[in-house]
Coordinates of C-alpha atoms and ligand atoms in Angstrom, one line a residue:
X326 CA 72.9 -22.4 -114.9
X327 CA 74.3 -21.3 -118.1
X328 CA 77.7 -20.6 -119.4
X329 CA 77.7 -17.2 -118.9
X330 CA 76.8 -17.8 -114.9
X331 CA 73.4 -16.9 -115.4
X332 CA 69.9 -18.4 -115.0
X333 CA 68.1 -17.0 -117.3
X334 CA 70.0 -16.0 -120.3
X335 CA 67.6 -13.2 -120.7
X336 CA 64.8 -15.2 -120.1
X337 CA 62.3 -16.4 -117.7
X338 CA 63.5 -18.9 -115.0
X339 CA 61.2 -21.2 -113.5
X340 CA 62.3 -22.7 -109.9
X341 CA 60.2 -24.2 -107.0
X342 CA 62.2 -21.6 -104.4
X343 CA 64.2 -18.2 -105.3
X344 CA 66.3 -17.3 -102.1
X345 CA 68.0 -13.8 -101.8
X346 CA 71.6 -13.4 -101.1
X347 CA 74.5 -15.9 -100.6
X348 CA 75.5 -14.8 -97.1
X349 CA 75.2 -17.5 -94.0
X350 CA 71.4 -17.6 -94.4
X351 CA 71.2 -18.3 -98.0
X352 CA 73.7 -20.5 -98.5
X353 CA 72.5 -23.0 -95.8
X354 CA 68.9 -22.2 -97.2
X355 CA 70.1 -23.3 -101.0
X356 CA 72.1 -26.9 -99.4
X357 CA 68.8 -27.5 -97.4
X358 CA 66.2 -27.1 -99.8
X359 CA 68.1 -28.5 -102.8
X360 CA 69.1 -32.2 -101.1
X361 CA 65.1 -31.8 -100.2
X362 CA 64.7 -32.0 -103.9
X363 CA 63.7 -28.5 -104.8
X364 CA 64.6 -26.5 -107.2
X365 CA 66.5 -23.7 -106.1
X366 CA 68.1 -20.8 -107.2
X367 CA 70.0 -18.0 -105.1
X368 CA 70.0 -14.4 -106.7
X369 CA 73.0 -12.5 -105.0
X370 CA 74.1 -8.9 -105.6
X371 CA 77.5 -9.5 -104.5
X372 CA 80.2 -11.0 -106.9
X373 CA 80.6 -14.0 -104.6
X374 CA 79.1 -15.6 -101.3
X375 CA 79.7 -14.5 -97.6
X376 CA 77.3 -11.5 -97.4
X377 CA 78.4 -9.1 -94.8
X378 CA 81.6 -10.7 -94.5
X379 CA 81.8 -10.4 -98.1
X380 CA 81.4 -6.3 -98.1
X381 CA 82.6 -5.3 -94.5
X382 CA 86.5 -5.7 -95.8
X383 CA 88.1 -2.9 -93.2
X384 CA 90.6 -3.5 -91.1
X385 CA 90.3 -5.0 -88.0
X386 CA 86.8 -6.4 -89.1
X387 CA 86.0 -9.6 -86.9
X388 CA 82.8 -11.5 -85.6
X389 CA 82.4 -10.7 -81.4
X390 CA 80.9 -14.2 -81.5
X391 CA 84.0 -17.2 -81.0
X392 CA 84.6 -18.8 -83.9
X393 CA 84.3 -22.4 -83.0
X394 CA 80.5 -21.4 -82.2
X395 CA 80.3 -19.2 -85.4
X396 CA 79.7 -21.9 -87.8
X397 CA 77.6 -24.1 -89.0
X398 CA 76.5 -27.1 -87.6
X399 CA 74.5 -28.8 -90.2
X400 CA 77.7 -31.1 -91.1
X401 CA 79.8 -32.8 -88.7
X402 CA 82.2 -33.4 -91.6
X403 CA 82.5 -29.8 -91.9
X404 CA 82.9 -28.8 -88.5
X405 CA 85.4 -31.4 -88.2
X406 CA 87.3 -30.4 -91.3
X407 CA 87.8 -26.6 -90.9
X408 CA 90.3 -25.6 -88.6
X409 CA 90.1 -21.9 -87.3
X410 CA 93.2 -20.3 -86.8
X411 CA 91.8 -17.3 -84.1
X412 CA 89.4 -17.3 -81.0
X413 CA 87.5 -14.8 -83.2
X414 CA 88.1 -14.8 -86.3
X415 CA 88.7 -12.3 -88.5
X416 CA 86.7 -11.6 -91.9
X417 CA 89.4 -13.1 -94.3
X418 CA 89.0 -15.9 -92.5
X419 CA 85.1 -16.3 -92.0
X420 CA 84.6 -15.3 -95.8
X421 CA 87.4 -18.5 -96.7
X422 CA 85.0 -20.7 -94.8
X423 CA 81.9 -19.3 -96.6
X424 CA 83.5 -19.6 -99.7
X425 CA 85.1 -23.5 -98.5
X426 CA 81.3 -24.1 -97.7
X427 CA 80.3 -23.0 -101.0
X428 CA 83.1 -25.6 -102.6
X429 CA 82.5 -28.3 -100.2
X430 CA 78.9 -28.3 -101.1
X431 CA 78.8 -27.5 -105.1
X432 CA 76.4 -24.5 -103.8
X433 CA 78.0 -21.6 -107.0
X434 CA 76.2 -23.6 -109.5
X435 CA 72.5 -22.5 -108.0
X436 CA 74.1 -19.2 -107.4
X437 CA 73.7 -16.1 -109.9
X438 CA 75.9 -13.3 -108.7
X439 CA 76.2 -9.7 -109.5
X440 CA 72.6 -9.3 -109.3
X441 CA 70.6 -7.5 -107.4
X442 CA 66.8 -7.7 -107.0
X443 CA 64.8 -4.6 -107.6
X444 CA 61.4 -6.0 -107.3
X445 CA 58.8 -8.9 -106.2
X446 CA 55.4 -9.1 -106.8
X447 CA 53.2 -11.8 -105.7
X448 CA 50.9 -13.8 -108.6
X449 CA 47.8 -14.3 -107.5
X450 CA 46.3 -16.1 -110.3
X451 CA 49.1 -18.6 -110.5
X452 CA 50.4 -18.1 -106.5
X453 CA 53.9 -17.4 -107.9
X454 CA 56.2 -14.7 -107.2
X455 CA 57.6 -12.8 -109.9
X456 CA 61.6 -11.5 -109.2
X457 CA 62.5 -8.6 -111.1
X458 CA 66.5 -7.8 -111.1
X459 CA 67.8 -4.8 -111.5
X460 CA 69.6 -6.6 -115.0
X461 CA 65.9 -6.8 -116.1
X462 CA 65.6 -10.1 -115.2
X463 CA 62.7 -12.3 -114.6
X464 CA 62.7 -15.2 -112.4
X465 CA 59.4 -17.2 -111.0
X466 CA 59.0 -19.5 -107.9
X467 CA 56.4 -20.6 -105.5
X468 CA 58.5 -19.5 -102.7
X469 CA 60.9 -16.6 -101.8
X470 CA 63.0 -17.0 -99.0
X471 CA 64.5 -13.5 -97.8
X472 CA 68.5 -14.3 -96.8
X473 CA 68.9 -10.7 -97.4
X474 CA 70.8 -10.0 -93.7
X475 CA 70.0 -7.9 -90.9
X476 CA 72.8 -5.2 -91.1
X477 CA 73.2 -5.0 -94.5
X478 CA 71.8 -1.8 -96.4
X479 CA 74.6 0.6 -94.5
X480 CA 74.0 4.3 -93.8
X481 CA 75.9 7.3 -94.7
X482 CA 75.6 10.0 -91.9
X483 CA 73.5 13.2 -92.5
X484 CA 76.0 15.0 -92.4
X485 CA 75.3 18.5 -94.6
X486 CA 78.1 18.8 -97.8
X487 CA 79.3 15.1 -97.4
X488 CA 78.9 14.7 -101.2
X489 CA 81.1 17.9 -101.7
X490 CA 84.1 15.8 -100.2
X491 CA 87.2 16.2 -102.5
X492 CA 88.4 12.6 -100.6
X493 CA 88.0 9.4 -100.3
X494 CA 84.7 8.7 -98.2
X495 CA 84.6 5.1 -97.3
X496 CA 81.5 3.0 -95.4
X497 CA 82.7 0.1 -93.6
X498 CA 79.7 -2.2 -94.7
X499 CA 81.0 -1.1 -98.2
X500 CA 84.7 -0.8 -98.4
X501 CA 87.3 -1.5 -101.1
X502 CA 88.7 -4.8 -101.9
X503 CA 91.8 -3.5 -103.0
X504 CA 92.0 -2.0 -99.2
X505 CA 93.3 1.0 -98.4
X506 CA 96.3 2.7 -97.6
X507 CA 96.2 5.2 -95.0
X508 CA 99.7 5.9 -94.4
X509 CA 101.0 9.5 -93.9
X510 CA 97.2 10.6 -94.5
X511 CA 95.0 13.0 -92.5
X512 CA 91.8 10.9 -91.5
X513 CA 88.8 11.7 -90.0
X514 CA 86.6 8.2 -88.6
X515 CA 82.6 9.0 -87.7
X516 CA 80.8 6.8 -85.6
X517 CA 82.1 4.3 -82.4
X518 CA 80.1 1.5 -82.4
X519 CA 81.1 -2.1 -83.0
X520 CA 82.7 -1.1 -86.4
X521 CA 84.2 2.0 -85.1
X522 CA 85.4 0.5 -82.2
X523 CA 87.3 -2.0 -84.3
X524 CA 88.3 -0.2 -87.3
X525 CA 89.9 2.8 -85.5
X526 CA 92.8 1.1 -83.8
X527 CA 93.8 -0.1 -86.9
X528 CA 93.6 2.8 -88.6
X529 CA 95.6 5.1 -86.2
X530 CA 98.2 2.7 -86.9
X531 CA 98.9 3.9 -89.7
X532 CA 97.8 7.3 -90.0
X533 CA 99.5 10.8 -89.8
X534 CA 96.8 12.2 -87.8
X535 CA 93.5 10.4 -86.8
X536 CA 90.3 12.7 -85.9
X537 CA 87.3 10.5 -84.2
X538 CA 84.3 12.1 -84.4
X539 CA 81.9 10.5 -81.4
X540 CA 78.4 11.4 -81.1
X541 CA 77.5 8.7 -78.3
X542 CA 80.2 6.4 -76.3
X543 CA 79.7 3.0 -76.5
X544 CA 80.5 0.2 -73.7
X545 CA 83.3 -1.9 -75.0
X546 CA 84.8 -5.0 -73.7
X547 CA 89.1 -6.0 -74.3
X548 CA 88.1 -9.7 -76.6
X549 CA 91.5 -11.1 -75.2
X550 CA 91.6 -12.7 -78.8
X551 CA 94.4 -15.5 -79.0
X552 CA 95.2 -17.9 -81.8
X553 CA 93.8 -21.4 -81.6
X554 CA 95.7 -24.1 -81.3
X555 CA 95.1 -27.7 -82.9
X556 CA 94.9 -28.9 -79.6
X557 CA 92.4 -26.4 -78.3
X558 CA 90.0 -27.2 -81.5
X559 CA 90.4 -30.6 -80.7
X560 CA 88.8 -30.6 -77.2
X561 CA 86.0 -28.5 -78.4
X562 CA 85.2 -30.7 -81.9
X563 CA 85.1 -33.9 -80.1
X564 CA 82.4 -32.4 -77.7
X565 CA 80.6 -30.5 -80.5
X566 CA 77.5 -32.5 -80.6
X567 CA 77.3 -31.7 -77.0
X568 CA 78.3 -27.7 -77.6
X569 CA 75.9 -27.6 -80.5
X570 CA 72.8 -29.5 -78.5
X571 CA 73.2 -26.3 -76.0
X572 CA 74.0 -23.5 -78.2
X573 CA 70.2 -24.9 -79.8
X574 CA 68.8 -23.7 -76.6
X575 CA 70.8 -20.8 -75.7
X576 CA 72.8 -19.2 -78.8
X577 CA 76.5 -18.8 -77.7
X578 CA 78.1 -20.4 -75.0
X579 CA 78.5 -17.8 -72.6
X580 CA 78.9 -18.7 -68.8
X581 CA 75.4 -17.5 -67.6
X582 CA 75.4 -16.8 -64.1
X583 CA 72.8 -18.0 -61.7
X584 CA 73.0 -15.3 -58.9
X585 CA 71.5 -11.5 -59.4
X586 CA 74.1 -8.9 -58.9
X587 CA 72.6 -7.8 -55.9
X588 CA 72.9 -11.2 -54.1
X589 CA 76.8 -11.5 -53.5
X590 CA 78.5 -8.7 -51.7
X591 CA 80.1 -6.0 -53.3
X592 CA 83.6 -7.3 -53.4
X593 CA 81.9 -10.7 -54.4
X594 CA 80.4 -8.3 -57.4
X595 CA 83.4 -6.5 -58.3
X596 CA 85.7 -9.7 -58.4
X597 CA 83.3 -10.9 -60.8
X598 CA 83.4 -8.3 -63.2
X599 CA 87.4 -8.0 -62.6
X600 CA 87.6 -12.3 -63.9
X601 CA 84.8 -11.2 -66.8
X602 CA 87.1 -8.4 -67.7
X603 CA 90.5 -10.3 -67.8
X604 CA 88.7 -13.3 -70.2
X605 CA 86.7 -10.7 -72.3
X606 CA 84.3 -10.8 -74.9
X607 CA 80.6 -10.8 -74.4
X608 CA 80.3 -13.1 -72.0
X609 CA 80.9 -10.1 -69.6
X610 CA 77.1 -9.1 -69.7
X611 CA 76.4 -12.2 -68.5
X612 CA 77.5 -11.7 -65.0
X613 CA 74.8 -11.4 -63.3
X614 CA 71.2 -12.9 -64.4
X615 CA 69.2 -9.3 -64.3
X616 CA 71.8 -7.0 -65.5
X617 CA 69.6 -6.7 -68.6
X618 CA 66.2 -6.4 -66.6
X619 CA 67.2 -3.9 -63.3
X620 CA 68.8 -0.7 -63.4
X621 CA 69.8 -0.6 -60.4
X622 CA 71.8 -3.8 -61.4
X623 CA 73.1 -2.7 -64.3
X624 CA 74.9 0.7 -63.1
X625 CA 76.9 -1.6 -61.1
X626 CA 78.3 -3.2 -64.5
X627 CA 78.4 0.1 -66.0
X628 CA 80.6 2.1 -63.4
X629 CA 82.9 -0.7 -63.7
X630 CA 83.0 -0.2 -67.2
X631 CA 83.4 3.6 -66.9
X632 CA 86.1 3.0 -64.5
X633 CA 88.4 1.0 -66.5
X634 CA 88.0 3.3 -69.1
X635 CA 89.4 6.2 -66.9
X636 CA 92.3 3.7 -66.1
X637 CA 93.6 3.0 -69.5
X638 CA 92.9 6.5 -71.0
X639 CA 95.7 8.9 -69.6
X640 CA 94.2 12.3 -70.4
X641 CA 91.0 12.4 -68.3
X642 CA 88.9 14.9 -70.1
X643 CA 89.2 12.4 -73.0
X644 CA 88.4 9.5 -70.7
X645 CA 85.5 11.2 -69.6
X646 CA 83.7 12.0 -73.0
X647 CA 84.7 7.9 -74.0
X648 CA 82.7 6.9 -70.9
X649 CA 79.1 6.5 -72.0
X650 CA 76.3 7.8 -70.0
X651 CA 72.7 8.1 -72.1
X652 CA 72.2 4.1 -72.3
X653 CA 72.5 1.0 -69.6
X654 CA 75.2 -1.4 -70.6
X655 CA 73.7 -3.8 -73.3
X656 CA 71.3 -2.1 -74.0
X657 CA 73.0 -0.9 -77.3
X658 CA 74.8 -3.9 -78.8
X659 CA 78.2 -4.3 -76.5
X660 CA 81.6 -3.9 -78.7
X661 CA 84.3 -6.1 -78.1
X662 CA 88.0 -4.8 -78.9
X663 CA 91.3 -4.5 -79.5
X664 CA 93.7 -1.8 -77.9
X665 CA 90.6 0.4 -78.7
X666 CA 90.5 2.9 -75.6
X667 CA 94.4 2.3 -75.6
X668 CA 94.6 4.2 -79.2
X669 CA 93.1 7.3 -77.5
X670 CA 96.9 7.5 -75.4
X671 CA 98.7 7.8 -78.9
X672 CA 100.1 11.0 -79.8
X673 CA 98.2 11.1 -83.6
X674 CA 94.7 10.3 -82.4
X675 CA 92.2 13.2 -81.0
X676 CA 88.8 12.4 -79.7
X677 CA 86.2 14.8 -81.4
X678 CA 83.5 14.9 -78.8
X679 CA 80.2 15.9 -80.7
X680 CA 78.0 16.4 -77.9
X681 CA 80.6 19.4 -77.3
X682 CA 81.1 20.3 -80.7
X683 CA 78.4 18.8 -83.1
X684 CA 79.4 18.3 -86.7
X685 CA 78.0 21.3 -88.6
X686 CA 79.2 20.9 -92.3
X687 CA 81.7 19.1 -94.6
X688 CA 83.5 21.3 -97.1
X689 CA 85.5 20.0 -100.1
X690 CA 88.6 19.1 -97.4
X691 CA 87.6 19.4 -93.8
X692 CA 84.8 18.3 -91.6
X693 CA 83.7 21.4 -89.7
X694 CA 82.4 21.2 -86.7
X695 CA 80.5 24.2 -84.1
X696 CA 84.3 25.4 -83.0
X697 CA 86.6 24.5 -85.7
X698 CA 87.4 22.7 -88.7
X699 CA 89.4 19.3 -89.4
X700 CA 91.5 19.8 -92.6
X701 CA 91.3 15.7 -94.0
X702 CA 92.4 13.5 -96.7
X703 CA 90.1 10.8 -96.3
X704 CA 87.1 10.2 -94.2
X705 CA 86.0 6.7 -92.7
X706 CA 82.0 6.3 -92.0
X707 CA 81.5 3.8 -89.5
X708 CA 78.0 5.2 -89.0
X709 CA 76.2 2.1 -89.1
X710 CA 73.3 0.5 -90.9
X711 CA 69.5 0.5 -91.5
X712 CA 68.6 -2.8 -89.5
X713 CA 66.8 -5.4 -89.7
X714 CA 64.2 -4.3 -92.0
X715 CA 66.6 -2.2 -94.4
X716 CA 67.5 -5.0 -96.8
X717 CA 64.0 -6.4 -96.9
X718 CA 62.1 -3.1 -97.9
X719 CA 65.0 -2.0 -100.4
X720 CA 63.5 -4.2 -102.8
X721 CA 60.1 -3.1 -104.1
X722 CA 57.4 -6.1 -102.8
X723 CA 53.9 -6.0 -103.3
X724 CA 51.6 -9.1 -102.2
X725 CA 48.2 -10.0 -102.5
X726 CA 45.6 -7.2 -103.3
X727 CA 48.1 -5.0 -105.0
X728 CA 49.8 -4.4 -101.2
X729 CA 53.6 -3.0 -101.2
X730 CA 55.3 -4.3 -97.8
X731 CA 56.7 -0.6 -97.7
X732 CA 53.1 1.0 -97.0
X733 CA 52.4 -2.2 -95.0
X734 CA 55.6 -1.7 -93.1
X735 CA 55.4 1.8 -92.5
X736 CA 54.4 1.9 -89.0
X737 CA 57.1 -0.5 -88.1
X738 CA 57.7 -4.5 -89.2
X739 CA 54.8 -7.0 -88.3
X740 CA 55.2 -10.5 -88.7
X741 CA 54.1 -13.8 -87.3
X742 CA 57.4 -15.4 -85.5
X743 CA 59.6 -13.2 -87.8
X744 CA 59.2 -15.6 -90.3
X745 CA 55.9 -14.1 -92.2
X746 CA 54.3 -11.5 -93.0
X747 CA 50.4 -11.3 -93.5
X748 CA 49.1 -10.9 -97.3
X749 CA 52.6 -11.7 -98.2
X750 CA 52.4 -15.8 -98.9
X751 CA 55.1 -17.9 -99.4
X752 CA 57.5 -15.1 -98.8
X753 CA 59.8 -16.5 -95.9
X754 CA 62.1 -13.9 -93.9
X755 CA 64.7 -15.1 -92.4
X756 CA 66.0 -13.8 -89.0
X757 CA 63.7 -11.0 -89.5
X758 CA 62.3 -8.5 -87.1
X759 CA 60.1 -10.5 -84.5
X760 CA 62.6 -13.2 -84.8
X761 CA 65.5 -13.0 -82.1
X762 CA 67.8 -12.4 -85.0
X763 CA 70.3 -10.0 -83.8
X764 CA 70.5 -11.0 -80.1
X765 CA 71.7 -14.4 -80.4
X766 CA 74.5 -15.8 -82.3
X767 CA 73.3 -15.5 -86.0
X768 CA 74.3 -18.4 -87.1
X769 CA 72.2 -20.4 -84.8
X770 CA 69.5 -18.4 -85.3
X771 CA 69.9 -18.9 -89.5
X772 CA 70.1 -22.6 -89.2
X773 CA 67.1 -22.7 -86.6
X774 CA 64.6 -20.2 -89.6
X775 CA 66.0 -22.4 -93.0
X776 CA 65.5 -26.1 -90.8
X777 CA 61.9 -24.1 -89.9
X778 CA 61.1 -23.5 -93.7
X779 CA 62.7 -27.0 -94.9
X780 CA 60.1 -28.5 -92.7
X781 CA 57.4 -26.5 -93.9
X782 CA 57.8 -26.7 -97.5
X783 CA 58.4 -30.8 -97.1
X784 CA 54.8 -30.6 -95.3
X785 CA 52.9 -28.7 -98.0
X786 CA 54.2 -31.4 -100.2
X787 CA 53.4 -33.8 -98.7
X788 CA 49.9 -32.0 -98.0
X789 CA 49.1 -31.0 -101.2
X790 CA 49.3 -27.5 -100.3
X791 CA 50.4 -24.2 -102.6
X792 CA 50.5 -21.6 -100.4
X793 CA 51.2 -20.3 -96.7
X794 CA 50.8 -17.1 -95.2
X795 CA 50.3 -15.8 -91.8
X796 CA 46.8 -14.8 -90.4
X797 CA 46.6 -11.3 -88.9
X798 CA 44.8 -12.1 -85.6
X799 CA 48.2 -14.6 -84.8
X800 CA 50.2 -12.2 -86.3
X801 CA 48.8 -8.6 -84.3
X802 CA 49.4 -11.5 -81.1
X803 CA 52.4 -11.7 -81.6
X804 CA 53.6 -8.2 -82.5
X805 CA 51.9 -7.5 -79.1
X806 CA 54.0 -10.5 -77.3
X807 CA 57.2 -9.2 -79.0
X808 CA 56.8 -5.8 -77.5
X809 CA 55.9 -7.0 -73.9
X810 CA 59.2 -8.6 -74.1
X811 CA 61.1 -5.9 -74.6
X812 CA 59.3 -4.0 -72.1
X813 CA 60.2 -6.4 -69.3
X814 CA 63.7 -5.6 -70.1
X815 CA 66.0 -2.7 -69.8
X816 CA 66.3 -2.4 -74.1
X817 CA 64.4 0.5 -74.8
X818 CA 66.3 2.7 -72.7
X819 CA 68.5 3.2 -75.4
X820 CA 68.1 4.9 -78.5
X821 CA 69.6 1.7 -80.5
X822 CA 69.3 0.6 -84.0
X823 CA 67.5 -2.2 -82.2
X824 CA 64.2 0.3 -82.4
X825 CA 65.3 2.0 -85.5
X826 CA 66.6 4.9 -83.7
X827 CA 69.4 5.6 -86.0
X828 CA 67.5 6.1 -89.0
X829 CA 65.5 9.5 -89.3
X830 CA 61.7 8.5 -90.1
X831 CA 62.3 5.2 -89.2
X832 CA 59.4 4.1 -87.0
X833 CA 60.4 3.5 -83.4
X834 CA 59.5 -0.5 -82.5
X835 CA 62.0 -2.7 -81.1
X836 CA 62.3 -5.4 -83.7
X837 CA 64.2 -8.4 -82.5
X838 CA 62.0 -11.4 -80.2
X839 CA 64.2 -11.0 -77.0
X840 CA 63.9 -15.0 -75.8
X841 CA 66.0 -17.6 -75.5
X842 CA 66.3 -19.1 -78.8
X843 CA 65.3 -22.8 -77.4
X844 CA 62.1 -21.5 -75.8
X845 CA 61.6 -19.9 -80.0
X846 CA 62.5 -23.1 -81.4
X847 CA 59.9 -24.6 -79.1
X848 CA 57.2 -22.1 -79.9
X849 CA 57.9 -22.4 -83.7
X850 CA 58.4 -26.5 -83.7
X851 CA 55.1 -26.3 -81.9
X852 CA 53.2 -24.4 -84.3
X853 CA 54.7 -26.4 -86.7
X854 CA 53.2 -29.5 -85.4
X855 CA 49.6 -28.3 -84.5
X856 CA 49.0 -28.0 -87.8
X857 CA 50.9 -24.7 -88.5
X858 CA 48.0 -22.7 -85.9
X859 CA 48.3 -19.3 -86.7
X860 CA 49.1 -19.6 -90.9
X861 CA 46.8 -20.3 -93.1
X862 CA 47.8 -22.9 -95.7
X863 CA 46.0 -23.8 -98.9
X864 CA 45.9 -25.7 -102.2
X865 CA 45.7 -24.1 -105.4
X866 CA 42.1 -22.3 -105.6
X867 CA 41.3 -23.7 -102.1
X868 CA 39.1 -21.8 -99.8
X869 CA 42.1 -21.0 -97.2
X870 CA 42.1 -22.3 -93.6
X871 CA 43.0 -20.6 -91.0
X872 CA 44.3 -21.7 -87.1
X873 CA 44.0 -19.4 -84.0
X874 CA 47.2 -18.7 -82.5
X875 CA 48.2 -17.9 -78.5
X876 CA 51.5 -17.3 -77.7
X877 CA 52.5 -19.8 -75.0
X878 CA 54.0 -18.6 -72.2
X879 CA 57.3 -18.1 -73.3
X880 CA 59.9 -16.9 -70.3
X881 CA 61.7 -14.1 -71.6
X882 CA 65.5 -14.0 -71.7
X883 CA 67.7 -11.7 -73.4
Ligands
NAP1340 P1 76.1 1.0 -85.4 O1 76.4 0.0 -83.8 O2 75.2 1.6 -85.5 O3 77.1 2.3 -84.7 C1 77.2 3.8 -85.6 C2 78.1 4.7 -85.2 O4 77.7 5.9 -86.1 C3 77.1 5.1 -83.7 O5 78.5 5.6 -82.9 C4 76.2 6.6 -84.3 O6 76.2 7.5 -83.5 C5 77.2 7.3 -85.2 N1 77.0 7.8 -86.4 C6 75.6 7.7 -87.0 N2 75.3 8.7 -87.8 C7 76.1 9.8 -87.2 C8 76.0 11.1 -87.6 N3 75.5 11.9 -88.4 N4 76.8 11.7 -87.1 C9 78.4 11.1 -86.0 N5 77.8 10.2 -86.1 C10 77.1 9.4 -86.1 O7 76.7 0.5 -86.5 P2 78.2 -0.7 -86.8 O8 79.0 0.1 -85.5 O9 78.7 -0.8 -87.8 O10 77.7 -1.8 -85.9 C11 76.7 -2.2 -86.5 C12 76.4 -3.8 -85.9 O11 76.9 -4.7 -86.4 C13 76.4 -3.7 -84.3 O12 75.9 -3.3 -83.2 C14 76.9 -5.5 -84.7 O13 75.8 -6.2 -84.1 C15 77.3 -5.7 -85.9 N6 79.0 -5.6 -85.8 C16 79.5 -6.4 -85.2 C17 80.9 -6.3 -84.9 C18 81.5 -7.7 -84.4 O14 80.9 -8.9 -84.5 N7 82.3 -7.4 -83.5 C19 81.4 -5.7 -85.6 C20 80.7 -4.8 -86.4 C21 79.7 -4.6 -87.0 P3 74.6 7.0 -82.6 O15 75.1 6.1 -81.7 O16 74.9 8.5 -81.8 O17 73.8 7.3 -83.0

C-alpha cells in the first residue's frame, strides 16, 4: 500500500483476491488467504475495521452470543490472551477486540479504508473481476470475496414526511461516533426488534420523555448479563479446544434438550421454562427439541413469556400491547434484553401501539398517528436492515454474458451452498443466503466459509485452474433443499427479515439455511473432497467440467 493509505494511488491495481468488507469475515479472510501466499486487498467503506460493530454504536448495543464464544477460534494465542469483561460483550469491547485482531495479525496494511465499492464486472477474456470504487479507482483480481455482512444496510421507515423532521434522526445501525445526549429531550423510537429493545432502556434513562412507536411486539428474554471474572474465563479457556470443536458442530454452546415439550408434565415444563428464564439468553429457546417445529409446543413457551411480560409491566393495557401474538416464539430472531419490559413502568416512557393507531405522517416537529400528535426533539429509528442480500445487491455486479446480479436475483437469491451463484465465477459470498448464516453464531459461520474458500483456492492453485462457478442444476437443487428445510419448521409463519418481509417489494424467500452447522460443514467438505461436485472448475480457456450434485440427506435442525 502507498503512503496515503491507498493501494492504487489512483491507478489500476492488481491482486489475487479482493475482499470487500473488514468485519469479522473480511479480517479473517485477509489473514487466512494472505497466510497461504495470496496477494489480498480488503476494501472497506468505513474508516476502520469492525463491520457492524463499527457502525452500531447506539447505547446498549451488545451481542446476544456469549463473548467467550463470539470470538475467533483460529488462533489459540489470541483466544487465550484476550480477556472479556462481561458475559455478553458490549459493542465498544467487540470493536476493541477486532482492532486488536487487526493489530496483532498486521492486517491494516492490506486494508484500504473509506473505500466503498460501487460496481464489479467479470471480464470473461482474462477471467478477472474488475472492482470499481465510488472514488473512481479500479481494482483487479481473479477472486472476489463478499464479506459485506448479513445485516449491514440500514433501512429507514417508509413514513410520509420523515425527511421533513427538523430534529436529528438517528438509525441504530449508523450511530454518530461522538454519541448522542438525550438529556432533557422528547425522544421517539420507532422499532422494537433486537436493536430497539436494547436502545430503549438506555434512552429512557436520559430522555425527558420517551415515546416508543411499536408496530409488532417481540419476544424478549432477559440477558442476565454479568461481569466475567478472570477465574470464569480461565476455566472456559482451558477447555477451549473441546468447546470450539463442539461449536463447529452446533454453532453456539446452548444447553440443548433431548425432550419434546409434551414428553414432560405441565409442571416440569413450566419449571424448565422458569429455570431457563432465570438463566437468561437465547438458551431459553432450546428448552425442548420441538419448539421450532410444533406450533402447540411453541404455544406453551410463548404463553410463558407473555405471562412474564404481564408480571413485569404494571399497566395491564400496556402489558397486553407488549405481548407478541402474531408469530411463534423464535420465528423472528429472539431478542435478549436488559430491563426492557421494566422500562415501561417508568413515568417518562409511553408505548404507542401502532396496531391501534398507525403512524400517518411526520412533520417538522412531530410524529402523527391517526389519533394524536407526538411532539419530539429527536427521532431514533431501530427499523432494521435489508438483510442478507442488501449489501451484495447494493453493488452493481455483472457476471458472465453481461448478466446483472440484481436481475438474476429479482425473484430471490439463488445460490449453491450460499457460497456462490451461477454465472458469477470466482465470486464467493460469506454467510450469504442459502447458508446457515444468521441462524448460527456468526463467527463460527464466518470461519467455516473462509476455511472452505481457502481450501478451494488452494486446490485450484494445485490443479492449475483459474475459475470455479456454481452449476445451474446443483444450485436449483440446493435452493429447493433450503426451502424444504425451512418448510419443516415454524419459521415461515413469521413475517420476518429472514424472509425479506421487512422490505417492501423484496421477494419473500426464506433466506438462511435451517441446519445444524456441523451437517452443513460436512456437506461443504464432502463436495470439496468429491472434486467440487456441483461446481464447474476450469483452467484459462478450458472446456468446463461439471459434476452433478444432489444434497445428501441432511437432518434439519434450527
Ligand atoms: P428488526 O429486527 O428488523 O426490527 C425492526 C423494527 O422496526 C421492527 O420492530 C419493525 O416492526 C420496526 N419497523 C420497521 N419499519 C417500520 C415502520 N415503517 N413503522 C413502524 N415500525 C417499523 O431490526 P433490528 O432490531 O435492528 O435487528 C435486526 C437483527 O440484527 C436482529 O434480528 C439480530 O439478528 C441483529 N441484532 C442483534 C443484536 C444482538 O446481538 N443483541 C442487537 C441488534 C441487532 P415490524 O416487526 O412490524 O416490521
